């Protein structure tokens, strides 16, 4: 049986607003979910239902106000040193707006090489950048361009390349194709499917389009008003295994 990589247990999130009259708004309540090796959990729900907040919590970018997130069985709050580094490297998030997730002043080359530096790779990095570009279906000539000089689909491929350099176990994909043209959406979804097959990466795939999650997900959950309702599970995704 394939292992569980990330688990959220009883996750709650409340945001406080106002300084004089402090009000809290509950955005997530008692959300439990699991992301397994080589599998996709789809997450759908109306705008404002808490999808992005949940994604950020699971990716460790935000802390829950209730419940906990476990990476390979360990509470994120207890991760220190090497374990914390491993989590930061192996769990990556891809955002809806691909251009916004890249530094507008840095060439694609710098954006990619910087991640290699983060990983402590010296020398040999250039070759690896070329290899990962090929994996995401891009030509080396884009390396000297800025994000503003690429299309949305190309930038999303670069964002993916950047994450892949870190050899992720989990990708949290927050509406990764929503900003793209329909034909480009399909290309990115096929790329994601192939990457998952080859590398066994676990996905949390958020979209408000059921057909997008249906293509990849074996299990789909619906978030409504901050509560998770499981609507379909156990079946294999249409992309097959
Ligand atoms: N940092 C924040 N501070 C206050 N409220 C927030 C914050 N982030 C999100 N929210 C609120 O939480 C709710 C859920 O937002 P979000 O997670 O972005 O939903 P979705 O991604 O499903 O559209 C919204 O009402 C939003 O206004
Ligand atoms: Mg959102």
PDB file of C-alpha atoms and ligand atoms in Angstrom:
ATOM      1  CA  UNK A   1       0.000   0.000   0.000  1.00  0.00           C
ATOM      2  CA  UNK A   2       1.221   3.475  -0.820  1.00  0.00           C
ATOM      3  CA  UNK A   3       1.938   5.740   2.096  1.00  0.00           C
ATOM      4  CA  UNK A   4       0.249   8.841   3.396  1.00  0.00           C
ATOM      5  CA  UNK A   5       2.423  11.904   2.969  1.00  0.00           C
ATOM      6  CA  UNK A   6       0.325  14.698   4.400  1.00  0.00           C
ATOM      7  CA  UNK A   7      -2.624  14.608   6.711  1.00  0.00           C
ATOM      8  CA  UNK A   8      -4.804  17.377   8.055  1.00  0.00           C
ATOM      9  CA  UNK A   9      -6.738  16.429  11.154  1.00  0.00           C
ATOM     10  CA  UNK A  10      -9.629  18.521  12.459  1.00  0.00           C
ATOM     11  CA  UNK A  11      -8.278  21.688  10.897  1.00  0.00           C
ATOM     12  CA  UNK A  12      -9.954  24.922  11.883  1.00  0.00           C
ATOM     13  CA  UNK A  13      -9.128  28.474  10.955  1.00  0.00           C
ATOM     14  CA  UNK A  14     -10.557  31.717  12.247  1.00  0.00           C
ATOM     15  CA  UNK A  15      -9.372  35.143  11.143  1.00  0.00           C
ATOM     16  CA  UNK A  16      -9.607  38.074  13.554  1.00  0.00           C
ATOM     17  CA  UNK A  17     -10.512  41.463  12.245  1.00  0.00           C
ATOM     18  CA  UNK A  18     -10.871  44.890  13.743  1.00  0.00           C
ATOM     19  CA  UNK A  19      -8.711  46.484  16.388  1.00  0.00           C
ATOM     20  CA  UNK A  20     -11.292  48.260  18.507  1.00  0.00           C
ATOM     21  CA  UNK A  21     -14.075  45.740  18.154  1.00  0.00           C
ATOM     22  CA  UNK A  22     -12.366  42.469  17.589  1.00  0.00           C
ATOM     23  CA  UNK A  23     -14.420  40.100  15.474  1.00  0.00           C
ATOM     24  CA  UNK A  24     -13.483  36.654  14.348  1.00  0.00           C
ATOM     25  CA  UNK A  25     -14.589  34.914  11.240  1.00  0.00           C
ATOM     26  CA  UNK A  26     -14.489  31.160  11.081  1.00  0.00           C
ATOM     27  CA  UNK A  27     -13.252  30.107   7.642  1.00  0.00           C
ATOM     28  CA  UNK A  28     -12.539  26.404   8.208  1.00  0.00           C
ATOM     29  CA  UNK A  29     -14.100  23.963  10.634  1.00  0.00           C
ATOM     30  CA  UNK A  30     -12.995  20.448  11.491  1.00  0.00           C
ATOM     31  CA  UNK A  31     -11.455  19.599   8.128  1.00  0.00           C
ATOM     32  CA  UNK A  32      -9.769  16.208   7.869  1.00  0.00           C
ATOM     33  CA  UNK A  33      -8.011  15.087   4.710  1.00  0.00           C
ATOM     34  CA  UNK A  34      -5.183  12.924   3.481  1.00  0.00           C
ATOM     35  CA  UNK A  35      -2.757  13.159   0.565  1.00  0.00           C
ATOM     36  CA  UNK A  36      -1.174   9.890  -0.423  1.00  0.00           C
ATOM     37  CA  UNK A  37       1.814   8.981  -2.559  1.00  0.00           C
ATOM     38  CA  UNK A  38       1.010   9.059  -6.263  1.00  0.00           C
ATOM     39  CA  UNK A  39      -2.601  10.058  -5.633  1.00  0.00           C
ATOM     40  CA  UNK A  40      -4.721  13.127  -6.216  1.00  0.00           C
ATOM     41  CA  UNK A  41      -7.258  14.490  -3.820  1.00  0.00           C
ATOM     42  CA  UNK A  42      -9.472  16.937  -5.662  1.00  0.00           C
ATOM     43  CA  UNK A  43     -10.980  19.839  -3.784  1.00  0.00           C
ATOM     44  CA  UNK A  44     -13.887  21.782  -5.193  1.00  0.00           C
ATOM     45  CA  UNK A  45     -16.114  24.427  -3.668  1.00  0.00           C
ATOM     46  CA  UNK A  46     -17.591  27.843  -4.325  1.00  0.00           C
ATOM     47  CA  UNK A  47     -15.500  30.985  -4.165  1.00  0.00           C
ATOM     48  CA  UNK A  48     -14.898  32.030  -0.562  1.00  0.00           C
ATOM     49  CA  UNK A  49     -15.454  28.539   0.826  1.00  0.00           C
ATOM     50  CA  UNK A  50     -11.919  28.390   2.233  1.00  0.00           C
ATOM     51  CA  UNK A  51     -10.069  26.388  -0.439  1.00  0.00           C
ATOM     52  CA  UNK A  52      -7.005  28.646  -0.620  1.00  0.00           C
ATOM     53  CA  UNK A  53      -6.832  28.974   3.154  1.00  0.00           C
ATOM     54  CA  UNK A  54      -6.878  25.186   3.478  1.00  0.00           C
ATOM     55  CA  UNK A  55      -4.224  24.835   0.762  1.00  0.00           C
ATOM     56  CA  UNK A  56      -1.936  27.315   2.506  1.00  0.00           C
ATOM     57  CA  UNK A  57      -2.361  25.558   5.839  1.00  0.00           C
ATOM     58  CA  UNK A  58      -1.604  22.138   4.375  1.00  0.00           C
ATOM     59  CA  UNK A  59       1.453  23.572   2.589  1.00  0.00           C
ATOM     60  CA  UNK A  60       2.683  25.050   5.878  1.00  0.00           C
ATOM     61  CA  UNK A  61       2.341  28.668   4.736  1.00  0.00           C
ATOM     62  CA  UNK A  62      -0.277  29.448   7.339  1.00  0.00           C
ATOM     63  CA  UNK A  63      -1.000  27.987  10.780  1.00  0.00           C
ATOM     64  CA  UNK A  64      -4.383  26.537  11.687  1.00  0.00           C
ATOM     65  CA  UNK A  65      -6.223  27.813  14.757  1.00  0.00           C
ATOM     66  CA  UNK A  66      -7.443  24.283  15.514  1.00  0.00           C
ATOM     67  CA  UNK A  67      -6.308  20.808  14.591  1.00  0.00           C
ATOM     68  CA  UNK A  68      -2.989  19.828  13.112  1.00  0.00           C
ATOM     69  CA  UNK A  69      -1.125  19.019   9.935  1.00  0.00           C
ATOM     70  CA  UNK A  70       1.069  15.926   9.864  1.00  0.00           C
ATOM     71  CA  UNK A  71       3.899  15.359   7.412  1.00  0.00           C
ATOM     72  CA  UNK A  72       4.880  11.692   7.354  1.00  0.00           C
ATOM     73  CA  UNK A  73       3.123  11.346  10.677  1.00  0.00           C
ATOM     74  CA  UNK A  74       4.880  14.274  12.354  1.00  0.00           C
ATOM     75  CA  UNK A  75       3.068  17.417  13.487  1.00  0.00           C
ATOM     76  CA  UNK A  76       4.392  20.414  11.532  1.00  0.00           C
ATOM     77  CA  UNK A  77       4.701  22.336  14.796  1.00  0.00           C
ATOM     78  CA  UNK A  78       7.214  19.796  16.073  1.00  0.00           C
ATOM     79  CA  UNK A  79       9.459  19.826  13.012  1.00  0.00           C
ATOM     80  CA  UNK A  80      12.917  21.228  13.652  1.00  0.00           C
ATOM     81  CA  UNK A  81      16.181  21.424  11.775  1.00  0.00           C
ATOM     82  CA  UNK A  82      16.556  18.790   9.095  1.00  0.00           C
ATOM     83  CA  UNK A  83      12.961  17.603   9.373  1.00  0.00           C
ATOM     84  CA  UNK A  84      11.630  21.120   8.899  1.00  0.00           C
ATOM     85  CA  UNK A  85      13.923  21.591   5.899  1.00  0.00           C
ATOM     86  CA  UNK A  86      12.718  18.317   4.412  1.00  0.00           C
ATOM     87  CA  UNK A  87       9.087  19.429   4.744  1.00  0.00           C
ATOM     88  CA  UNK A  88       9.826  22.816   3.180  1.00  0.00           C
ATOM     89  CA  UNK A  89      11.507  21.140   0.275  1.00  0.00           C
ATOM     90  CA  UNK A  90       9.193  18.194  -0.312  1.00  0.00           C
ATOM     91  CA  UNK A  91       5.875  20.004  -0.027  1.00  0.00           C
ATOM     92  CA  UNK A  92       5.456  22.722  -2.639  1.00  0.00           C
ATOM     93  CA  UNK A  93       2.579  24.960  -3.608  1.00  0.00           C
ATOM     94  CA  UNK A  94       1.620  26.081  -7.122  1.00  0.00           C
ATOM     95  CA  UNK A  95      -0.577  29.160  -7.351  1.00  0.00           C
ATOM     96  CA  UNK A  96      -3.319  30.260  -9.695  1.00  0.00           C
ATOM     97  CA  UNK A  97      -1.467  33.261 -11.044  1.00  0.00           C
ATOM     98  CA  UNK A  98       1.742  31.859 -12.548  1.00  0.00           C
ATOM     99  CA  UNK A  99       3.304  35.207 -13.367  1.00  0.00           C
ATOM    100  CA  UNK A 100       2.679  36.442  -9.834  1.00  0.00           C
ATOM    101  CA  UNK A 101       4.435  33.435  -8.337  1.00  0.00           C
ATOM    102  CA  UNK A 102       7.693  34.334 -10.112  1.00  0.00           C
ATOM    103  CA  UNK A 103       9.808  37.393  -9.361  1.00  0.00           C
ATOM    104  CA  UNK A 104       9.054  39.857 -12.196  1.00  0.00           C
ATOM    105  CA  UNK A 105      12.590  41.290 -12.157  1.00  0.00           C
ATOM    106  CA  UNK A 106      14.402  37.983 -12.372  1.00  0.00           C
ATOM    107  CA  UNK A 107      15.071  36.099 -15.558  1.00  0.00           C
ATOM    108  CA  UNK A 108      13.736  32.570 -15.737  1.00  0.00           C
ATOM    109  CA  UNK A 109      17.333  31.368 -15.453  1.00  0.00           C
ATOM    110  CA  UNK A 110      17.839  33.190 -12.152  1.00  0.00           C
ATOM    111  CA  UNK A 111      14.523  32.019 -10.777  1.00  0.00           C
ATOM    112  CA  UNK A 112      15.451  28.416 -11.483  1.00  0.00           C
ATOM    113  CA  UNK A 113      19.111  28.610 -10.443  1.00  0.00           C
ATOM    114  CA  UNK A 114      18.123  30.227  -7.176  1.00  0.00           C
ATOM    115  CA  UNK A 115      16.171  27.103  -6.256  1.00  0.00           C
ATOM    116  CA  UNK A 116      19.227  24.990  -6.995  1.00  0.00           C
ATOM    117  CA  UNK A 117      21.238  27.201  -4.648  1.00  0.00           C
ATOM    118  CA  UNK A 118      18.570  26.602  -2.028  1.00  0.00           C
ATOM    119  CA  UNK A 119      19.112  22.898  -2.484  1.00  0.00           C
ATOM    120  CA  UNK A 120      22.834  23.382  -2.106  1.00  0.00           C
ATOM    121  CA  UNK A 121      23.677  22.301  -5.662  1.00  0.00           C
ATOM    122  CA  UNK A 122      26.880  23.850  -6.943  1.00  0.00           C
ATOM    123  CA  UNK A 123      28.301  23.692 -10.439  1.00  0.00           C
ATOM    124  CA  UNK A 124      26.361  21.055 -12.436  1.00  0.00           C
ATOM    125  CA  UNK A 125      23.254  23.196 -11.908  1.00  0.00           C
ATOM    126  CA  UNK A 126      23.054  24.413 -15.482  1.00  0.00           C
ATOM    127  CA  UNK A 127      22.564  20.932 -16.791  1.00  0.00           C
ATOM    128  CA  UNK A 128      19.847  20.290 -14.259  1.00  0.00           C
ATOM    129  CA  UNK A 129      18.024  23.489 -15.221  1.00  0.00           C
ATOM    130  CA  UNK A 130      18.025  22.325 -18.849  1.00  0.00           C
ATOM    131  CA  UNK A 131      16.776  18.907 -17.879  1.00  0.00           C
ATOM    132  CA  UNK A 132      13.900  20.222 -15.824  1.00  0.00           C
ATOM    133  CA  UNK A 133      12.962  22.643 -18.619  1.00  0.00           C
ATOM    134  CA  UNK A 134      12.685  19.694 -20.938  1.00  0.00           C
ATOM    135  CA  UNK A 135      10.525  17.824 -18.451  1.00  0.00           C
ATOM    136  CA  UNK A 136       8.007  20.686 -18.433  1.00  0.00           C
ATOM    137  CA  UNK A 137       8.204  20.999 -22.217  1.00  0.00           C
ATOM    138  CA  UNK A 138      10.077  24.295 -22.566  1.00  0.00           C
ATOM    139  CA  UNK A 139      13.007  25.359 -24.758  1.00  0.00           C
ATOM    140  CA  UNK A 140      16.263  26.692 -23.304  1.00  0.00           C
ATOM    141  CA  UNK A 141      15.745  29.989 -25.134  1.00  0.00           C
ATOM    142  CA  UNK A 142      13.228  31.104 -22.485  1.00  0.00           C
ATOM    143  CA  UNK A 143      15.974  31.176 -19.860  1.00  0.00           C
ATOM    144  CA  UNK A 144      16.972  34.758 -20.589  1.00  0.00           C
ATOM    145  CA  UNK A 145      13.437  36.102 -20.569  1.00  0.00           C
ATOM    146  CA  UNK A 146      11.421  37.711 -17.819  1.00  0.00           C
ATOM    147  CA  UNK A 147       8.055  36.306 -16.654  1.00  0.00           C
ATOM    148  CA  UNK A 148       6.271  39.219 -18.376  1.00  0.00           C
ATOM    149  CA  UNK A 149       7.704  38.026 -21.698  1.00  0.00           C
ATOM    150  CA  UNK A 150       6.109  34.587 -21.389  1.00  0.00           C
ATOM    151  CA  UNK A 151       2.519  33.446 -21.719  1.00  0.00           C
ATOM    152  CA  UNK A 152       0.470  32.297 -18.734  1.00  0.00           C
ATOM    153  CA  UNK A 153       0.899  28.658 -19.685  1.00  0.00           C
ATOM    154  CA  UNK A 154       4.655  29.055 -20.099  1.00  0.00           C
ATOM    155  CA  UNK A 155       4.952  30.756 -16.722  1.00  0.00           C
ATOM    156  CA  UNK A 156       2.960  27.978 -15.097  1.00  0.00           C
ATOM    157  CA  UNK A 157       5.369  25.454 -16.628  1.00  0.00           C
ATOM    158  CA  UNK A 158       8.259  27.446 -15.162  1.00  0.00           C
ATOM    159  CA  UNK A 159       6.577  27.562 -11.748  1.00  0.00           C
ATOM    160  CA  UNK A 160       6.230  23.796 -12.009  1.00  0.00           C
ATOM    161  CA  UNK A 161       9.880  23.434 -13.061  1.00  0.00           C
ATOM    162  CA  UNK A 162      10.904  25.474 -10.058  1.00  0.00           C
ATOM    163  CA  UNK A 163       8.978  23.164  -7.749  1.00  0.00           C
ATOM    164  CA  UNK A 164      10.311  20.042  -9.495  1.00  0.00           C
ATOM    165  CA  UNK A 165      13.919  21.086  -8.902  1.00  0.00           C
ATOM    166  CA  UNK A 166      13.157  20.563  -5.217  1.00  0.00           C
ATOM    167  CA  UNK A 167      12.048  16.967  -5.930  1.00  0.00           C
ATOM    168  CA  UNK A 168       8.680  17.371  -4.212  1.00  0.00           C
ATOM    169  CA  UNK A 169       6.639  14.553  -2.698  1.00  0.00           C
ATOM    170  CA  UNK A 170       3.496  16.669  -2.536  1.00  0.00           C
ATOM    171  CA  UNK A 171       2.260  19.473  -4.759  1.00  0.00           C
ATOM    172  CA  UNK A 172      -0.542  21.662  -3.479  1.00  0.00           C
ATOM    173  CA  UNK A 173      -2.086  23.052  -6.658  1.00  0.00           C
ATOM    174  CA  UNK A 174      -4.411  25.999  -6.078  1.00  0.00           C
ATOM    175  CA  UNK A 175      -6.441  26.462  -9.266  1.00  0.00           C
ATOM    176  CA  UNK A 176      -3.307  25.870 -11.343  1.00  0.00           C
ATOM    177  CA  UNK A 177      -5.084  26.178 -14.689  1.00  0.00           C
ATOM    178  CA  UNK A 178      -7.853  28.682 -13.920  1.00  0.00           C
ATOM    179  CA  UNK A 179      -5.974  31.620 -15.415  1.00  0.00           C
ATOM    180  CA  UNK A 180      -5.119  29.789 -18.647  1.00  0.00           C
ATOM    181  CA  UNK A 181      -6.799  29.281 -22.010  1.00  0.00           C
ATOM    182  CA  UNK A 182      -8.776  26.065 -22.315  1.00  0.00           C
ATOM    183  CA  UNK A 183      -6.293  24.367 -24.676  1.00  0.00           C
ATOM    184  CA  UNK A 184      -3.379  25.309 -22.431  1.00  0.00           C
ATOM    185  CA  UNK A 185      -5.284  24.039 -19.392  1.00  0.00           C
ATOM    186  CA  UNK A 186      -5.490  20.614 -20.972  1.00  0.00           C
ATOM    187  CA  UNK A 187      -1.748  20.594 -21.717  1.00  0.00           C
ATOM    188  CA  UNK A 188      -0.889  21.466 -18.123  1.00  0.00           C
ATOM    189  CA  UNK A 189      -3.267  18.804 -16.793  1.00  0.00           C
ATOM    190  CA  UNK A 190      -1.649  16.165 -19.006  1.00  0.00           C
ATOM    191  CA  UNK A 191       1.773  17.293 -17.851  1.00  0.00           C
ATOM    192  CA  UNK A 192       0.654  17.003 -14.209  1.00  0.00           C
ATOM    193  CA  UNK A 193      -0.720  13.538 -14.855  1.00  0.00           C
ATOM    194  CA  UNK A 194       2.518  12.360 -16.483  1.00  0.00           C
ATOM    195  CA  UNK A 195       4.641  13.824 -13.690  1.00  0.00           C
ATOM    196  CA  UNK A 196       2.541  12.044 -11.106  1.00  0.00           C
ATOM    197  CA  UNK A 197       2.825   8.732 -12.921  1.00  0.00           C
ATOM    198  CA  UNK A 198       6.580   9.048 -13.290  1.00  0.00           C
ATOM    199  CA  UNK A 199       7.412  10.417  -9.868  1.00  0.00           C
ATOM    200  CA  UNK A 200       4.602   9.317  -7.579  1.00  0.00           C
ATOM    201  CA  UNK A 201       3.980  12.855  -6.394  1.00  0.00           C
ATOM    202  CA  UNK A 202       0.843  13.331  -4.280  1.00  0.00           C
ATOM    203  CA  UNK A 203      -1.463  16.165  -5.315  1.00  0.00           C
ATOM    204  CA  UNK A 204      -4.025  18.293  -3.591  1.00  0.00           C
ATOM    205  CA  UNK A 205      -5.731  19.768  -6.633  1.00  0.00           C
ATOM    206  CA  UNK A 206      -8.073  22.695  -6.142  1.00  0.00           C
ATOM    207  CA  UNK A 207     -10.383  23.866  -8.865  1.00  0.00           C
ATOM    208  CA  UNK A 208     -13.890  25.141  -9.212  1.00  0.00           C
ATOM    209  CA  UNK A 209     -14.204  23.120 -12.418  1.00  0.00           C
ATOM    210  CA  UNK A 210     -15.342  19.553 -11.658  1.00  0.00           C
ATOM    211  CA  UNK A 211     -13.952  18.353 -15.005  1.00  0.00           C
ATOM    212  CA  UNK A 212     -10.477  19.585 -14.060  1.00  0.00           C
ATOM    213  CA  UNK A 213     -10.357  17.662 -10.789  1.00  0.00           C
ATOM    214  CA  UNK A 214     -12.180  14.722 -12.367  1.00  0.00           C
ATOM    215  CA  UNK A 215      -9.342  14.275 -14.833  1.00  0.00           C
ATOM    216  CA  UNK A 216      -6.743  13.648 -12.139  1.00  0.00           C
ATOM    217  CA  UNK A 217      -8.416  12.893  -8.845  1.00  0.00           C
ATOM    218  CA  UNK A 218      -9.271   9.483  -7.428  1.00  0.00           C
ATOM    219  CA  UNK A 219     -11.151  11.228  -4.655  1.00  0.00           C
ATOM    220  CA  UNK A 220     -12.994  14.511  -4.709  1.00  0.00           C
ATOM    221  CA  UNK A 221     -14.058  16.507  -1.688  1.00  0.00           C
ATOM    222  CA  UNK A 222     -16.374  19.472  -1.596  1.00  0.00           C
ATOM    223  CA  UNK A 223     -15.692  22.391   0.691  1.00  0.00           C
ATOM    224  CA  UNK A 224     -18.742  24.402   1.583  1.00  0.00           C
ATOM    225  CA  UNK A 225     -18.837  27.108   4.211  1.00  0.00           C
ATOM    226  CA  UNK A 226     -15.545  25.882   5.614  1.00  0.00           C
ATOM    227  CA  UNK A 227     -16.705  22.289   6.082  1.00  0.00           C
ATOM    228  CA  UNK A 228     -15.474  19.387   4.033  1.00  0.00           C
ATOM    229  CA  UNK A 229     -18.037  17.088   2.464  1.00  0.00           C
ATOM    230  CA  UNK A 230     -16.745  14.029   0.712  1.00  0.00           C
ATOM    231  CA  UNK A 231     -18.725  13.686  -2.484  1.00  0.00           C
ATOM    232  CA  UNK A 232     -16.954  10.985  -4.386  1.00  0.00           C
ATOM    233  CA  UNK A 233     -14.199   8.589  -3.481  1.00  0.00           C
ATOM    234  CA  UNK A 234     -12.498   5.298  -4.042  1.00  0.00           C
ATOM    235  CA  UNK A 235     -12.820   5.415  -7.812  1.00  0.00           C
ATOM    236  CA  UNK A 236      -9.822   5.773 -10.026  1.00  0.00           C
ATOM    237  CA  UNK A 237      -9.403   9.089 -11.823  1.00  0.00           C
ATOM    238  CA  UNK A 238     -10.291   9.232 -15.497  1.00  0.00           C
ATOM    239  CA  UNK A 239      -6.613   9.619 -16.291  1.00  0.00           C
ATOM    240  CA  UNK A 240      -6.213   6.062 -15.039  1.00  0.00           C
ATOM    241  CA  UNK A 241      -3.199   4.602 -13.304  1.00  0.00           C
TER     242      UNK A 241
HETATM  243  N1  LIG B   1      -5.755  36.676   5.627  1.00  0.00           N
HETATM  244  C1  LIG B   1      -7.090  36.730   5.748  1.00  0.00           C
HETATM  245  N2  LIG B   1      -7.670  37.543   6.655  1.00  0.00           N
HETATM  246  C2  LIG B   1      -9.010  37.580   6.789  1.00  0.00           C
HETATM  247  N3  LIG B   1      -9.860  36.851   6.072  1.00  0.00           N
HETATM  248  C3  LIG B   1      -9.352  36.025   5.150  1.00  0.00           C
HETATM  249  C4  LIG B   1      -7.947  35.911   4.934  1.00  0.00           C
HETATM  250  N4  LIG B   1      -7.735  35.005   3.954  1.00  0.00           N
HETATM  251  C5  LIG B   1      -8.944  34.560   3.579  1.00  0.00           C
HETATM  252  N5  LIG B   1      -9.923  35.174   4.281  1.00  0.00           N
HETATM  253  C6  LIG B   1     -11.367  34.927   4.155  1.00  0.00           C
HETATM  254  O1  LIG B   1     -11.594  33.539   4.224  1.00  0.00           O
HETATM  255  C7  LIG B   1     -12.633  33.150   3.356  1.00  0.00           C
HETATM  256  C8  LIG B   1     -12.151  32.026   2.470  1.00  0.00           C
HETATM  257  O2  LIG B   1     -11.192  32.531   1.568  1.00  0.00           O
HETATM  258  P1  LIG B   1     -10.360  31.604   0.614  1.00  0.00           P
HETATM  259  O3  LIG B   1      -9.656  30.581   1.422  1.00  0.00           O
HETATM  260  O4  LIG B   1      -9.511  32.474  -0.241  1.00  0.00           O
HETATM  261  O5  LIG B   1     -11.516  30.921  -0.236  1.00  0.00           O
HETATM  262  P2  LIG B   1     -11.508  30.283  -1.705  1.00  0.00           P
HETATM  263  O6  LIG B   1     -10.089  29.995  -2.082  1.00  0.00           O
HETATM  264  O7  LIG B   1     -12.348  29.055  -1.576  1.00  0.00           O
HETATM  265  O8  LIG B   1     -12.143  31.280  -2.610  1.00  0.00           O
HETATM  266  C9  LIG B   1     -13.041  34.394   2.575  1.00  0.00           C
HETATM  267  O9  LIG B   1     -14.199  34.914   3.137  1.00  0.00           O
HETATM  268  C10 LIG B   1     -11.878  35.331   2.785  1.00  0.00           C
HETATM  269  O10 LIG B   1     -12.316  36.661   2.778  1.00  0.00           O
HETATM  270 MG1  LIG B   2      -8.912  30.518  -3.751  1.00  0.00          MG
END
